[in-house]
JSON list of C-alpha atoms and ligand atoms in Angstrom, two decimals:
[
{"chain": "A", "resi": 2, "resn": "UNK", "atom": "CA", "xyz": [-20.99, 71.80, 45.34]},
{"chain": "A", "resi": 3, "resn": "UNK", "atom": "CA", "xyz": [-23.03, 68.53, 44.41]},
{"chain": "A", "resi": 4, "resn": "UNK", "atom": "CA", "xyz": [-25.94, 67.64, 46.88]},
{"chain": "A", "resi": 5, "resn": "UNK", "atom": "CA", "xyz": [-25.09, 64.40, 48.46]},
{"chain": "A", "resi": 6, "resn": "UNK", "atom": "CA", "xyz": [-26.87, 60.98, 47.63]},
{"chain": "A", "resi": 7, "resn": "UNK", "atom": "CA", "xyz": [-25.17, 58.52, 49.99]},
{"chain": "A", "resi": 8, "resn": "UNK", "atom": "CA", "xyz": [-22.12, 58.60, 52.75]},
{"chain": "A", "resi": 9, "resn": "UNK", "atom": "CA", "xyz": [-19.92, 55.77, 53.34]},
{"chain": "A", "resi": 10, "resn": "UNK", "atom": "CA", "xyz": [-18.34, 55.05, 57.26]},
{"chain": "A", "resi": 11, "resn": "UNK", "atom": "CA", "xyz": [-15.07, 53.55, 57.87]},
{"chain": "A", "resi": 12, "resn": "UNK", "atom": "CA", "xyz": [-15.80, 51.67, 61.29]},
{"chain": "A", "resi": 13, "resn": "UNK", "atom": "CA", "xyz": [-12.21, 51.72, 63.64]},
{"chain": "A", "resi": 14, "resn": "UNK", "atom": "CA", "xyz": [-11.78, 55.19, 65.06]},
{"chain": "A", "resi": 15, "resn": "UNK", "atom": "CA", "xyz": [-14.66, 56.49, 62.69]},
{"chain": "A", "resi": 16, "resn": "UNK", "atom": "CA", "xyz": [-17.98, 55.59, 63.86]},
{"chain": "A", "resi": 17, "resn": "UNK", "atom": "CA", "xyz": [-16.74, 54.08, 67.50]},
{"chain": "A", "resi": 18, "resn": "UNK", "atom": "CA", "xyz": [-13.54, 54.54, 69.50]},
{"chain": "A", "resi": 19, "resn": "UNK", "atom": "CA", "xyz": [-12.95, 51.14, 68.99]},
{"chain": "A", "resi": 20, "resn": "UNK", "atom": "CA", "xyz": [-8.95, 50.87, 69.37]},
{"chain": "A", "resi": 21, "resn": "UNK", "atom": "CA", "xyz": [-7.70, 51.87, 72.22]},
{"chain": "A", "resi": 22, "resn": "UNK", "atom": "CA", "xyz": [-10.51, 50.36, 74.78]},
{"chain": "A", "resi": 23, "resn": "UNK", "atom": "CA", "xyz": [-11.65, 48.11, 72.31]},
{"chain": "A", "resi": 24, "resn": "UNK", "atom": "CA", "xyz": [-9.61, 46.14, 70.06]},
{"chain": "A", "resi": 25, "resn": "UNK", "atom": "CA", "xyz": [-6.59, 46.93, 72.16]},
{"chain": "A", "resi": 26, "resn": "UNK", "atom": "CA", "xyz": [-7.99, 45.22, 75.63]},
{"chain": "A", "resi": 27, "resn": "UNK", "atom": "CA", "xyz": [-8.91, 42.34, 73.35]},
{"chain": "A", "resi": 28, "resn": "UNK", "atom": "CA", "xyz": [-5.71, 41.77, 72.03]},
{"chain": "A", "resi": 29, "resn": "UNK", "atom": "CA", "xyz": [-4.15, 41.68, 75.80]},
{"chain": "A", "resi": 30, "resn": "UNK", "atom": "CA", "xyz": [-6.42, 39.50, 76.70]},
{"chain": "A", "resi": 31, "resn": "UNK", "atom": "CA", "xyz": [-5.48, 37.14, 74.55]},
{"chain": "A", "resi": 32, "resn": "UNK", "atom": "CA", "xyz": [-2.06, 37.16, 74.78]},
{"chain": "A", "resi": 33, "resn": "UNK", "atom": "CA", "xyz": [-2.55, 36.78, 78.75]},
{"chain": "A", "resi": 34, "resn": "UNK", "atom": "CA", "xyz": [-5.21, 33.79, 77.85]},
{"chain": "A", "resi": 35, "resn": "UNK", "atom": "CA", "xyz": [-2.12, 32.29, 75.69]},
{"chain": "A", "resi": 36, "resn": "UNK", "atom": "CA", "xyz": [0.19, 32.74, 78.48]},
{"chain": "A", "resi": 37, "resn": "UNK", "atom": "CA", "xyz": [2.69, 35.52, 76.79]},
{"chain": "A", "resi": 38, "resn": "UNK", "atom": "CA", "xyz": [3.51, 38.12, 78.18]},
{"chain": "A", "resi": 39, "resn": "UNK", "atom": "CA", "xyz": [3.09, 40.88, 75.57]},
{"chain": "A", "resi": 40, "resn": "UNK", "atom": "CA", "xyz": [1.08, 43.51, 76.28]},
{"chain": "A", "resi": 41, "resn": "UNK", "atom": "CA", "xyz": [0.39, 46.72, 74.35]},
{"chain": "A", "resi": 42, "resn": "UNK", "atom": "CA", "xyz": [-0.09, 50.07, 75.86]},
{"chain": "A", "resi": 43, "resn": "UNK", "atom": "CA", "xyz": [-2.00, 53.12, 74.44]},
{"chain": "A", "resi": 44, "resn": "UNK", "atom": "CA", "xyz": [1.34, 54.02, 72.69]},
{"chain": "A", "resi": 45, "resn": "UNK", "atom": "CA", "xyz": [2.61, 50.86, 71.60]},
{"chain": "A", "resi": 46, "resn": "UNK", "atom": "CA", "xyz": [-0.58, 50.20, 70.04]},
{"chain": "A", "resi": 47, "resn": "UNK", "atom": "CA", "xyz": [-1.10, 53.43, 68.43]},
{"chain": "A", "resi": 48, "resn": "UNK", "atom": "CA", "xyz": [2.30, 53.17, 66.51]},
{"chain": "A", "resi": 49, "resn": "UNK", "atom": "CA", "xyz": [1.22, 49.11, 65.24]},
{"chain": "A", "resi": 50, "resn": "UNK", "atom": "CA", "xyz": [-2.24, 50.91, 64.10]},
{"chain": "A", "resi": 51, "resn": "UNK", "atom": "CA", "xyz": [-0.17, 51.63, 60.82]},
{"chain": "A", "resi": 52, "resn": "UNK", "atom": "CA", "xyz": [0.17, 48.34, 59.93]},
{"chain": "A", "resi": 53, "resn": "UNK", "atom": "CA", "xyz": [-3.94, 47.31, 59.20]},
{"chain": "A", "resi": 54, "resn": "UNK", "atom": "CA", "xyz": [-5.33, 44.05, 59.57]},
{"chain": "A", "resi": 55, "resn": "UNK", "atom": "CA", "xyz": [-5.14, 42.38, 63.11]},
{"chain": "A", "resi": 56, "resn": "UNK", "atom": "CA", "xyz": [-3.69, 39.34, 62.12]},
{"chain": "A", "resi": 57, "resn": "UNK", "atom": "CA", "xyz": [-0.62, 41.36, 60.05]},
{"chain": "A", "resi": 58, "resn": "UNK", "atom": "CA", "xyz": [-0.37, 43.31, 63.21]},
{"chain": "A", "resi": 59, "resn": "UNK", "atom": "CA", "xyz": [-0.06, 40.57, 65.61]},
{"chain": "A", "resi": 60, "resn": "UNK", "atom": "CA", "xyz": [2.70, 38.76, 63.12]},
{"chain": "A", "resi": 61, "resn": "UNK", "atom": "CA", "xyz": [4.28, 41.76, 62.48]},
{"chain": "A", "resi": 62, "resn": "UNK", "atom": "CA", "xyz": [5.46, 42.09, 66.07]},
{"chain": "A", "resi": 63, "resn": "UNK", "atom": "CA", "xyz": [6.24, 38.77, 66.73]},
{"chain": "A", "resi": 64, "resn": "UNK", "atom": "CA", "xyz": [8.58, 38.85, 63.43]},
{"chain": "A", "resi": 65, "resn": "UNK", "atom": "CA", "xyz": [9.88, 42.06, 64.86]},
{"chain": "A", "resi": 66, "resn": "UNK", "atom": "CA", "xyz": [10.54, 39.79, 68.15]},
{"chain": "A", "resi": 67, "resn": "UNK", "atom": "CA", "xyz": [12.83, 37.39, 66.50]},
{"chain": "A", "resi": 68, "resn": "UNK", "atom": "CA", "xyz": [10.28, 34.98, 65.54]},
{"chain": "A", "resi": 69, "resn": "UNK", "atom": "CA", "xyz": [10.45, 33.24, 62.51]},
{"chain": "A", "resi": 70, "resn": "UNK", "atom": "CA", "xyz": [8.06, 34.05, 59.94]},
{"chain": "A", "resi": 71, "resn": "UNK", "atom": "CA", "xyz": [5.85, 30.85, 59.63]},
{"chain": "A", "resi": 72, "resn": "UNK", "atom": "CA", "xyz": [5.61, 30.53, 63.40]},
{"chain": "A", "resi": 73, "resn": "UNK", "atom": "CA", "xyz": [4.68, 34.33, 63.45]},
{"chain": "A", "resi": 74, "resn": "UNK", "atom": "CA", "xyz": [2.31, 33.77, 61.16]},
{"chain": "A", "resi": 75, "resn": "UNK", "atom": "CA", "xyz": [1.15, 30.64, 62.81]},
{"chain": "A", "resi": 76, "resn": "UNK", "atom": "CA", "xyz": [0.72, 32.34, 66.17]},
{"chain": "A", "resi": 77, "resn": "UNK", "atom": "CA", "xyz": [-1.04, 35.58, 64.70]},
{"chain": "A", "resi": 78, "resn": "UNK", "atom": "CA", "xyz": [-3.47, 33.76, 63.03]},
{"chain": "A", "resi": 79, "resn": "UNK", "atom": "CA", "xyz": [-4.55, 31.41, 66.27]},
{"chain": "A", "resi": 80, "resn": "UNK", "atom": "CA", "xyz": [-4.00, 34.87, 68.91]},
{"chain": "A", "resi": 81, "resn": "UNK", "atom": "CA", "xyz": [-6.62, 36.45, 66.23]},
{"chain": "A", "resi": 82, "resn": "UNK", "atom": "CA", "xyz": [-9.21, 34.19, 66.22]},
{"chain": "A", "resi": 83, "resn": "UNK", "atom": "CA", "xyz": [-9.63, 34.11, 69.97]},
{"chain": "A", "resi": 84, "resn": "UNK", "atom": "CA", "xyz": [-9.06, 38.42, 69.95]},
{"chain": "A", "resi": 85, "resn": "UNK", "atom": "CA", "xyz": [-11.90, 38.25, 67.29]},
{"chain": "A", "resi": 86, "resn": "UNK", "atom": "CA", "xyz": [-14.42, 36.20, 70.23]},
{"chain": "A", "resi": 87, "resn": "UNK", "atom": "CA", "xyz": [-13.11, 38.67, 72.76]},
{"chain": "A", "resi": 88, "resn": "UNK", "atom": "CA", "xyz": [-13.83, 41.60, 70.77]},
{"chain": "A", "resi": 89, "resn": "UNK", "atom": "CA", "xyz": [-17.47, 40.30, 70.42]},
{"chain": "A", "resi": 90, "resn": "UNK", "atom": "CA", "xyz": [-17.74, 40.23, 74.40]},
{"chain": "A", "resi": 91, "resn": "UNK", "atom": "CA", "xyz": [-16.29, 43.68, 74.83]},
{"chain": "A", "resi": 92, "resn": "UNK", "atom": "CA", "xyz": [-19.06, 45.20, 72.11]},
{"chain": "A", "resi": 93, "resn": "UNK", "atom": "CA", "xyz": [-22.06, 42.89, 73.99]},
{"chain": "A", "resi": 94, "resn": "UNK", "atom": "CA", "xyz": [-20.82, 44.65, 77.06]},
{"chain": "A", "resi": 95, "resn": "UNK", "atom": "CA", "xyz": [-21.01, 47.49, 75.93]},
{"chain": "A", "resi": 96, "resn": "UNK", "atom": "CA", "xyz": [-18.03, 49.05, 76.01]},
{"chain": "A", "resi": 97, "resn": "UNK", "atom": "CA", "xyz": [-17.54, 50.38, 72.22]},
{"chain": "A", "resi": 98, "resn": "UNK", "atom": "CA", "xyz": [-19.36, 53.40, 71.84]},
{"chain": "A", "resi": 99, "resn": "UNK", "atom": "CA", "xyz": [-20.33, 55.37, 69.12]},
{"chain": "A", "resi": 100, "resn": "UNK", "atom": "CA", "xyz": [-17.82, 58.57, 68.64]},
{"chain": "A", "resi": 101, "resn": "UNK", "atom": "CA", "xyz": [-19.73, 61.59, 69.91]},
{"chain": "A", "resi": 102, "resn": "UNK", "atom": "CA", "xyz": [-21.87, 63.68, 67.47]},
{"chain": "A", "resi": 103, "resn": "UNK", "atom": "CA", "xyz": [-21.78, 60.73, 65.21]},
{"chain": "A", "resi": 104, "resn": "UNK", "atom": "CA", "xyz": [-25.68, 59.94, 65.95]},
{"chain": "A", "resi": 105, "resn": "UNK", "atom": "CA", "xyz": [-26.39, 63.10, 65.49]},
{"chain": "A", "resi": 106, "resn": "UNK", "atom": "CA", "xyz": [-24.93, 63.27, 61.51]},
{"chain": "A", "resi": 107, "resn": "UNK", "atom": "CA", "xyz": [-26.57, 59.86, 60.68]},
{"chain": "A", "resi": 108, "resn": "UNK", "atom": "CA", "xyz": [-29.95, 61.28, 61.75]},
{"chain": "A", "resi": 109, "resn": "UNK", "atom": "CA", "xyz": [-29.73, 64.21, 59.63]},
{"chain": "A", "resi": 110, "resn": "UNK", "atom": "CA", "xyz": [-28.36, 61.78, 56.48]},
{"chain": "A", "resi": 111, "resn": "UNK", "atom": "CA", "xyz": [-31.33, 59.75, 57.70]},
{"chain": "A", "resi": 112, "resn": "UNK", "atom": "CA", "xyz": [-34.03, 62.52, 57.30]},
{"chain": "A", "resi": 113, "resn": "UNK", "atom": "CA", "xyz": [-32.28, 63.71, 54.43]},
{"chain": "A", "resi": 114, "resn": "UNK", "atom": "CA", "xyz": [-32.75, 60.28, 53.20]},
{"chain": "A", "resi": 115, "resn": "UNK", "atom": "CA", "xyz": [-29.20, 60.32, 52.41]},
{"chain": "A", "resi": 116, "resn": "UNK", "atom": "CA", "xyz": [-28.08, 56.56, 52.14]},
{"chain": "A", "resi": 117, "resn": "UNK", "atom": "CA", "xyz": [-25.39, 55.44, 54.55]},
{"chain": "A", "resi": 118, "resn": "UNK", "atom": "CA", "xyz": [-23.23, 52.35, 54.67]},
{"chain": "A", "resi": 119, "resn": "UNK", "atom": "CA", "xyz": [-20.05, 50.77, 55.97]},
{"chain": "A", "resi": 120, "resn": "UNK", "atom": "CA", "xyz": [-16.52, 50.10, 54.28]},
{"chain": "A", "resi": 121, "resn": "UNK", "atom": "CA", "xyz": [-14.51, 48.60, 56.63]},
{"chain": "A", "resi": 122, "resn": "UNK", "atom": "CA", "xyz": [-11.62, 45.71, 56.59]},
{"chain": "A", "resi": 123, "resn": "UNK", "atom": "CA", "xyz": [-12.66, 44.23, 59.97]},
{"chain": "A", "resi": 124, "resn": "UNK", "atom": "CA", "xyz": [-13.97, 40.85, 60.34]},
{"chain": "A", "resi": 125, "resn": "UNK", "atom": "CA", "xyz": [-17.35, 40.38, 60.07]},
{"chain": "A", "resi": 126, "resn": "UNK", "atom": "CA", "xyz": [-17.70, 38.97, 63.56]},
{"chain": "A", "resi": 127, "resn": "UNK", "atom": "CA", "xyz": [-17.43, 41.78, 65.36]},
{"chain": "A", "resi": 128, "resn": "UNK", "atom": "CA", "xyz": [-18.01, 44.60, 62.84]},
{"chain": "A", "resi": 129, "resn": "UNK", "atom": "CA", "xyz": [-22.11, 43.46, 62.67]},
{"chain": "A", "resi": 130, "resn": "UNK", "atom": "CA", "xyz": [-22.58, 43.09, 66.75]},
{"chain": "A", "resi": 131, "resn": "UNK", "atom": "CA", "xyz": [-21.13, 46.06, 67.01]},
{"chain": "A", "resi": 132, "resn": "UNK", "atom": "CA", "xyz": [-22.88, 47.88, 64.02]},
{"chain": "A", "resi": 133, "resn": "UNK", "atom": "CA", "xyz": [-26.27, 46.18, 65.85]},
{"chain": "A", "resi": 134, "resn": "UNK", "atom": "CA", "xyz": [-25.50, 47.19, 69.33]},
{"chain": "A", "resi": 135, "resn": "UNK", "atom": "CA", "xyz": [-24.80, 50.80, 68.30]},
{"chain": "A", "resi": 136, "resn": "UNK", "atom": "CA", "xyz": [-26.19, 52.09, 65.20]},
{"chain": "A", "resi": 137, "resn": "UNK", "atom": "CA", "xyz": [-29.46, 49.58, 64.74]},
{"chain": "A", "resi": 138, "resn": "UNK", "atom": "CA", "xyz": [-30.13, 48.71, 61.29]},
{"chain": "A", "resi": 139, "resn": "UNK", "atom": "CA", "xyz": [-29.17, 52.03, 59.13]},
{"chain": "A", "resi": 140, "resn": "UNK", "atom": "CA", "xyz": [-26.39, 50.96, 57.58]},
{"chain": "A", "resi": 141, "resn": "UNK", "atom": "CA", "xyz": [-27.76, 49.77, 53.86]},
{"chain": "A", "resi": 142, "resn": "UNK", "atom": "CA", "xyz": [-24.73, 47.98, 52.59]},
{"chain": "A", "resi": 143, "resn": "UNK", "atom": "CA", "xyz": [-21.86, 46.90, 54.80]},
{"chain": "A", "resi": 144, "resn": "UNK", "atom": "CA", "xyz": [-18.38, 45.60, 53.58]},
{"chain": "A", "resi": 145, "resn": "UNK", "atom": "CA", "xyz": [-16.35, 44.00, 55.74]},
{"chain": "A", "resi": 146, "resn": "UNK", "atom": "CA", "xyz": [-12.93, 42.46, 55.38]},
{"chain": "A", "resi": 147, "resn": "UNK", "atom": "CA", "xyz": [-14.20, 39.21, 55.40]},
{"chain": "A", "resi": 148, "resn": "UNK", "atom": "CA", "xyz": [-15.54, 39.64, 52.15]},
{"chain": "A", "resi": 149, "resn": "UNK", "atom": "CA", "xyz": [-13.18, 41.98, 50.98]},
{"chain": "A", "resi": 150, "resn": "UNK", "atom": "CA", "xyz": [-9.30, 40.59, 51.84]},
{"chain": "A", "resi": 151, "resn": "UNK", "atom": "CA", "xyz": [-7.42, 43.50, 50.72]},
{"chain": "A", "resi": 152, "resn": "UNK", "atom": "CA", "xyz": [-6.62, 45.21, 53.56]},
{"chain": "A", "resi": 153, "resn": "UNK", "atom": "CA", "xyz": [-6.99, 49.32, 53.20]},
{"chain": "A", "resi": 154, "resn": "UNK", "atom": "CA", "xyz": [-5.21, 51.55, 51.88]},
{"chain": "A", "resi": 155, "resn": "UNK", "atom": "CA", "xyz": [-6.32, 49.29, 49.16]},
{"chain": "A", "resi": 156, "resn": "UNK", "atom": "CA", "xyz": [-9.69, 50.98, 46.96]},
{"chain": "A", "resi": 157, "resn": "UNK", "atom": "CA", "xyz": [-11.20, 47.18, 47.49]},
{"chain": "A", "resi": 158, "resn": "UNK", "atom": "CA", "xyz": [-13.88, 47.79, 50.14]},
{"chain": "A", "resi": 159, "resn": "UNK", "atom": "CA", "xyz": [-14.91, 51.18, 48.82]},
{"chain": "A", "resi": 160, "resn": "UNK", "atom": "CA", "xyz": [-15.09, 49.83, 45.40]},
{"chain": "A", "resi": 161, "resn": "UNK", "atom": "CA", "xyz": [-17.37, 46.83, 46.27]},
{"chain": "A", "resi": 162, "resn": "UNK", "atom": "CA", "xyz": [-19.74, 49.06, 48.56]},
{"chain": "A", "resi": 163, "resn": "UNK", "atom": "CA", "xyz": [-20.05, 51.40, 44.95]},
{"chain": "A", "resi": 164, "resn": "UNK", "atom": "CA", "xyz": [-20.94, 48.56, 43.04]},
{"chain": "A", "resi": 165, "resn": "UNK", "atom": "CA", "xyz": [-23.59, 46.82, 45.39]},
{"chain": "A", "resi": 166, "resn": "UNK", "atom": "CA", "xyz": [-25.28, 50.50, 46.37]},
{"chain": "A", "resi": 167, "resn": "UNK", "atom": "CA", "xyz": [-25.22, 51.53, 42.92]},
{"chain": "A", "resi": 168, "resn": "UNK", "atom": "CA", "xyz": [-24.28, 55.06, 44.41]},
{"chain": "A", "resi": 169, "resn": "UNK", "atom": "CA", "xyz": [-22.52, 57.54, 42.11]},
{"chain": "A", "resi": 170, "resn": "UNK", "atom": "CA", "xyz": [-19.01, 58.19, 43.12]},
{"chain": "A", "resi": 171, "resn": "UNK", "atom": "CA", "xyz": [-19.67, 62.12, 42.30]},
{"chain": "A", "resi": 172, "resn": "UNK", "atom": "CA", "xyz": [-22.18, 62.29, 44.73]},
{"chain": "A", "resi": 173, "resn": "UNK", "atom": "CA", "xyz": [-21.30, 59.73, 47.29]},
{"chain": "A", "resi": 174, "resn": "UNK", "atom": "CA", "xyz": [-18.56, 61.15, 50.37]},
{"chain": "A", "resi": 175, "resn": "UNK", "atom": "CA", "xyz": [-16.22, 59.11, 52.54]},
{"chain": "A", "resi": 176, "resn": "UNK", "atom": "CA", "xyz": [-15.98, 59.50, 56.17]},
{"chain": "A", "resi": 177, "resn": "UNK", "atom": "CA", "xyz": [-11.99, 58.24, 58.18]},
{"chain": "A", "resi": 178, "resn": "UNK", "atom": "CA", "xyz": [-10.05, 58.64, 60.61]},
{"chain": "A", "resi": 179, "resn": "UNK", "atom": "CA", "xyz": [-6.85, 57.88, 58.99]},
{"chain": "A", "resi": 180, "resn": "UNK", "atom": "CA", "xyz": [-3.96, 57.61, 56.28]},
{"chain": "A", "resi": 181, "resn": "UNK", "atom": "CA", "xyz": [-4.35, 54.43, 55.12]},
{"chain": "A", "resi": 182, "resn": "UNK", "atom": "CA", "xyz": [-8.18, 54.85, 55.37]},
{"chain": "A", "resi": 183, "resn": "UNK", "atom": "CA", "xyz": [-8.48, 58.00, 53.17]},
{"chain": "A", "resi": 184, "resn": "UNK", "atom": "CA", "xyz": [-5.73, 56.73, 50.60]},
{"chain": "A", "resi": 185, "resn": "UNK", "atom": "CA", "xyz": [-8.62, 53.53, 50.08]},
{"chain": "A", "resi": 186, "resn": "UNK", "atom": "CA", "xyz": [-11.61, 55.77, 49.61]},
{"chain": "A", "resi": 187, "resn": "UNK", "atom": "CA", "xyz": [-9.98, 58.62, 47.24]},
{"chain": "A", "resi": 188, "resn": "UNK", "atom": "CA", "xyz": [-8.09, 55.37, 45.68]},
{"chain": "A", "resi": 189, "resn": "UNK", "atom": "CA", "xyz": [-12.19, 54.41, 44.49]},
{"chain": "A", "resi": 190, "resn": "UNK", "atom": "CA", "xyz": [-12.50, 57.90, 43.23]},
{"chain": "A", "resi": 191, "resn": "UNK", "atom": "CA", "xyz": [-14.37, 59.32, 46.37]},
{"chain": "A", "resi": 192, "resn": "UNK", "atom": "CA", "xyz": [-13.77, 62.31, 47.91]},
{"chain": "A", "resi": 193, "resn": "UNK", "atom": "CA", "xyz": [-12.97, 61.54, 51.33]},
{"chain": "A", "resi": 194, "resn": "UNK", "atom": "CA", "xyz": [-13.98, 63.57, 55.26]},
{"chain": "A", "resi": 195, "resn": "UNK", "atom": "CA", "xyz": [-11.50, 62.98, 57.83]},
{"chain": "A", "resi": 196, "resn": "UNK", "atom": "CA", "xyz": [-12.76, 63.07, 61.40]},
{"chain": "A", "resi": 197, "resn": "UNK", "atom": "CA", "xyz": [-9.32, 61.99, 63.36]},
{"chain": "A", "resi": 198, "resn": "UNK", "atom": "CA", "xyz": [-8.87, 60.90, 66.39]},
{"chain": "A", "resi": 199, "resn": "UNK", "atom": "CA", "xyz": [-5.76, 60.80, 69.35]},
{"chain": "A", "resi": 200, "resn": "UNK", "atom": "CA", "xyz": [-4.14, 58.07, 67.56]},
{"chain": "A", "resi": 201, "resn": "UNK", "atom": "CA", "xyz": [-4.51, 59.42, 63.92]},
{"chain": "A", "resi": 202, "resn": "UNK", "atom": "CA", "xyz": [-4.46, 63.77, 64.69]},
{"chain": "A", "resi": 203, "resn": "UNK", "atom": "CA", "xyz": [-0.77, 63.23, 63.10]},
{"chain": "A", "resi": 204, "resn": "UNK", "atom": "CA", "xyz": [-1.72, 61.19, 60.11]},
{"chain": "A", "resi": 205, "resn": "UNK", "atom": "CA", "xyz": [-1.23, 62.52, 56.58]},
{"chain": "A", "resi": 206, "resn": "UNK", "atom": "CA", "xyz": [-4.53, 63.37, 56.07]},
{"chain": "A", "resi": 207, "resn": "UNK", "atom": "CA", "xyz": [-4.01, 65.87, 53.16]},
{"chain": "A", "resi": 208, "resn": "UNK", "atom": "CA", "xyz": [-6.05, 64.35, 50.56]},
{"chain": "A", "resi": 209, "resn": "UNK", "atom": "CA", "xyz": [-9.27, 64.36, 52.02]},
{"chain": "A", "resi": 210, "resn": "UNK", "atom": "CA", "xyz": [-11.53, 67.42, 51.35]},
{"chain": "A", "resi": 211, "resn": "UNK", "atom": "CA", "xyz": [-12.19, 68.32, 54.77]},
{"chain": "A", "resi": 212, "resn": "UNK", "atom": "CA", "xyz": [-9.72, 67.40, 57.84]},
{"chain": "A", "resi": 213, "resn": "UNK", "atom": "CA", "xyz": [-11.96, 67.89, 61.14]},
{"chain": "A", "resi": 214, "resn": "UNK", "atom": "CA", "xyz": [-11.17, 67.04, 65.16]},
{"chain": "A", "resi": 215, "resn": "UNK", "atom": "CA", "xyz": [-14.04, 64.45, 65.14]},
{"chain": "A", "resi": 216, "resn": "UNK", "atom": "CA", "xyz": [-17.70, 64.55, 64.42]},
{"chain": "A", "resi": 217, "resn": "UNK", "atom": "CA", "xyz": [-18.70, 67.91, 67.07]},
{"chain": "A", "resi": 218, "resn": "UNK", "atom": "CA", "xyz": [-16.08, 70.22, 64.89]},
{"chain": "A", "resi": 219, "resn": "UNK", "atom": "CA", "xyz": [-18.47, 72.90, 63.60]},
{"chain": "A", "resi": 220, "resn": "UNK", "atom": "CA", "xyz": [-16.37, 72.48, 60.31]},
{"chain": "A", "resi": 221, "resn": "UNK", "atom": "CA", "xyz": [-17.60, 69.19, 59.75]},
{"chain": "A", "resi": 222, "resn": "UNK", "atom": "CA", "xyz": [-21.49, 69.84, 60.79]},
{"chain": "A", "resi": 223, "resn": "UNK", "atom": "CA", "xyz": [-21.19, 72.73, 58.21]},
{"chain": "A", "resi": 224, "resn": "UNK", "atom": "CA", "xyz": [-19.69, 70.66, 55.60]},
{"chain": "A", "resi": 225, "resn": "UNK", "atom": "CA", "xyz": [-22.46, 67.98, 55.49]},
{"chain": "A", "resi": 226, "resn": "UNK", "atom": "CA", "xyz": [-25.23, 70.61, 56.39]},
{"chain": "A", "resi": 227, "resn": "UNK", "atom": "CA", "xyz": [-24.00, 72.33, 53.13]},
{"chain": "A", "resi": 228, "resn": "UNK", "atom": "CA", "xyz": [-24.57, 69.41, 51.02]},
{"chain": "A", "resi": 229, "resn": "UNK", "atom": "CA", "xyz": [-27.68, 67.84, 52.29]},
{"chain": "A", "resi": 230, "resn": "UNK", "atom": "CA", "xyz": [-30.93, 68.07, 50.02]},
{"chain": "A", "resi": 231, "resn": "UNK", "atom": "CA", "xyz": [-33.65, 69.74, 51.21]},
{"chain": "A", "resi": 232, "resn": "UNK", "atom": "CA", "xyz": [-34.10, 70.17, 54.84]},
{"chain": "A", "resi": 233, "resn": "UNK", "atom": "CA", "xyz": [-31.60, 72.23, 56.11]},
{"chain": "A", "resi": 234, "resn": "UNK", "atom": "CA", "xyz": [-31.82, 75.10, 53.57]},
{"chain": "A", "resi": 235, "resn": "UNK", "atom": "CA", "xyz": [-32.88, 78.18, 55.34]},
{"chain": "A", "resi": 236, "resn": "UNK", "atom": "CA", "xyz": [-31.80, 77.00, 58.61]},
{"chain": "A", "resi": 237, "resn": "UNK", "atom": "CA", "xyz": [-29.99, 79.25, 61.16]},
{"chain": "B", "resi": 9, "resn": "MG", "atom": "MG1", "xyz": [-10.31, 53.67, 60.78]}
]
């Protein structure tokens, strides 16, 4: 069991319950704003979560409508870019939080001087408001899908946060919340937590090392307490 030198965070459904009362009211908003009348409820939306990327999601379902695919496209692209400004008012507002027990395991990394940062295939835009409004300034490197524009389960964003942090993979751990999020980390050659959540309890999480019901499952505490450095030896 290798002692761990730096943690990497998925941000949707890992560090903040971002989807359902986050990305999700943005999304209706905009379609109201637009003048459609789609709307998507906890359980429509949890079902589109599988397909990643806002912009694929939103064209997805309009191709799924009946509409062809260049106007789809057309459509998803505009809908995003005013979901993306909406998204940014919801996290000023304050109402993405940080998942609970999460501030608790990046102040132990954090006294551990365990490195942590962020692989993540949302937009810039909102992913460093919300990373700001939240977190503060801990997270060392942070990969975003603007950057990076293969979407997870692609290894892309994991791959580019090991090359800029110079971490080794041996001793560096993921931390999702899904499928397609812990395909992309053990696709870089990480080992991979899972921390689900209501939308992703039923996901295929079998190749992570550790599947745990969020961030307060004693399992998961145990897990990192196991590997950190120095400070927790000896405690109760
Ligand atoms: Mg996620």
């Amino acid at each position: 069991m290798g002692l761990l030198e730096a943690v990497v965070f998925d941000v949707d459904g890992t560090l903040v319950d971002s989807e359902r009362d986050g990305h999700r009211l943005a999304f209706n908003a905009a379609f109201e704003e637009a003048g459609l009348t789609d709307r998507w409820d906890v359980a429509t939306y949890g079902r589109l979560l599988r397909i990643t990327g806002g912009t694929r999601r939103l064209a997805a379902w309009f191709e799924a409508k009946g509409a062809p695919a260049g106007h789809a496209r057309e459509l998803a692209t505009r809908l995003h870019r005013r979901k993306t400004e909406i998204m940014r008012q919801l996290i000023e507002d304050g109402h993405v939080r940080a998942r609970p027990g999460v501030g608790q395991l990046l102040d132990d990394l954090d006294a551990e001087g365990v490195q942590v940062h962020v692989a993540t295939t949302g937009a810039r835009a909102w992913v460093e408001p919300l990373l700001d409004r939240v977190f503060g300034p801990r997270f060392r490197t942070v990969v975003t899908g603007t950057e990076v524009t293969e979407l997870k389960p692609s290894p892309a964003a994991y791959l580019r946060v090991l090359e800029l942090a110079g971490c080794s993979p041996e001793r560096t751990v993921a931390v999702e919340d899904s499928a397609n999020g812990v395909r992309a980390a053990v696709g870089a050659g990480l080992r991979c937590v899972a921390a689900y959540n209501d939308y992703t309890r039923d996901d295929d999480l079998s190749s992570a090392v550790l599947v745990a019901d969020g961030f307060t499952d004693p399992a998961l505490v145990a897990w990192f307490h196991q590997r950190l450095p120095r400070r927790w030896r000896g405690r109760p």
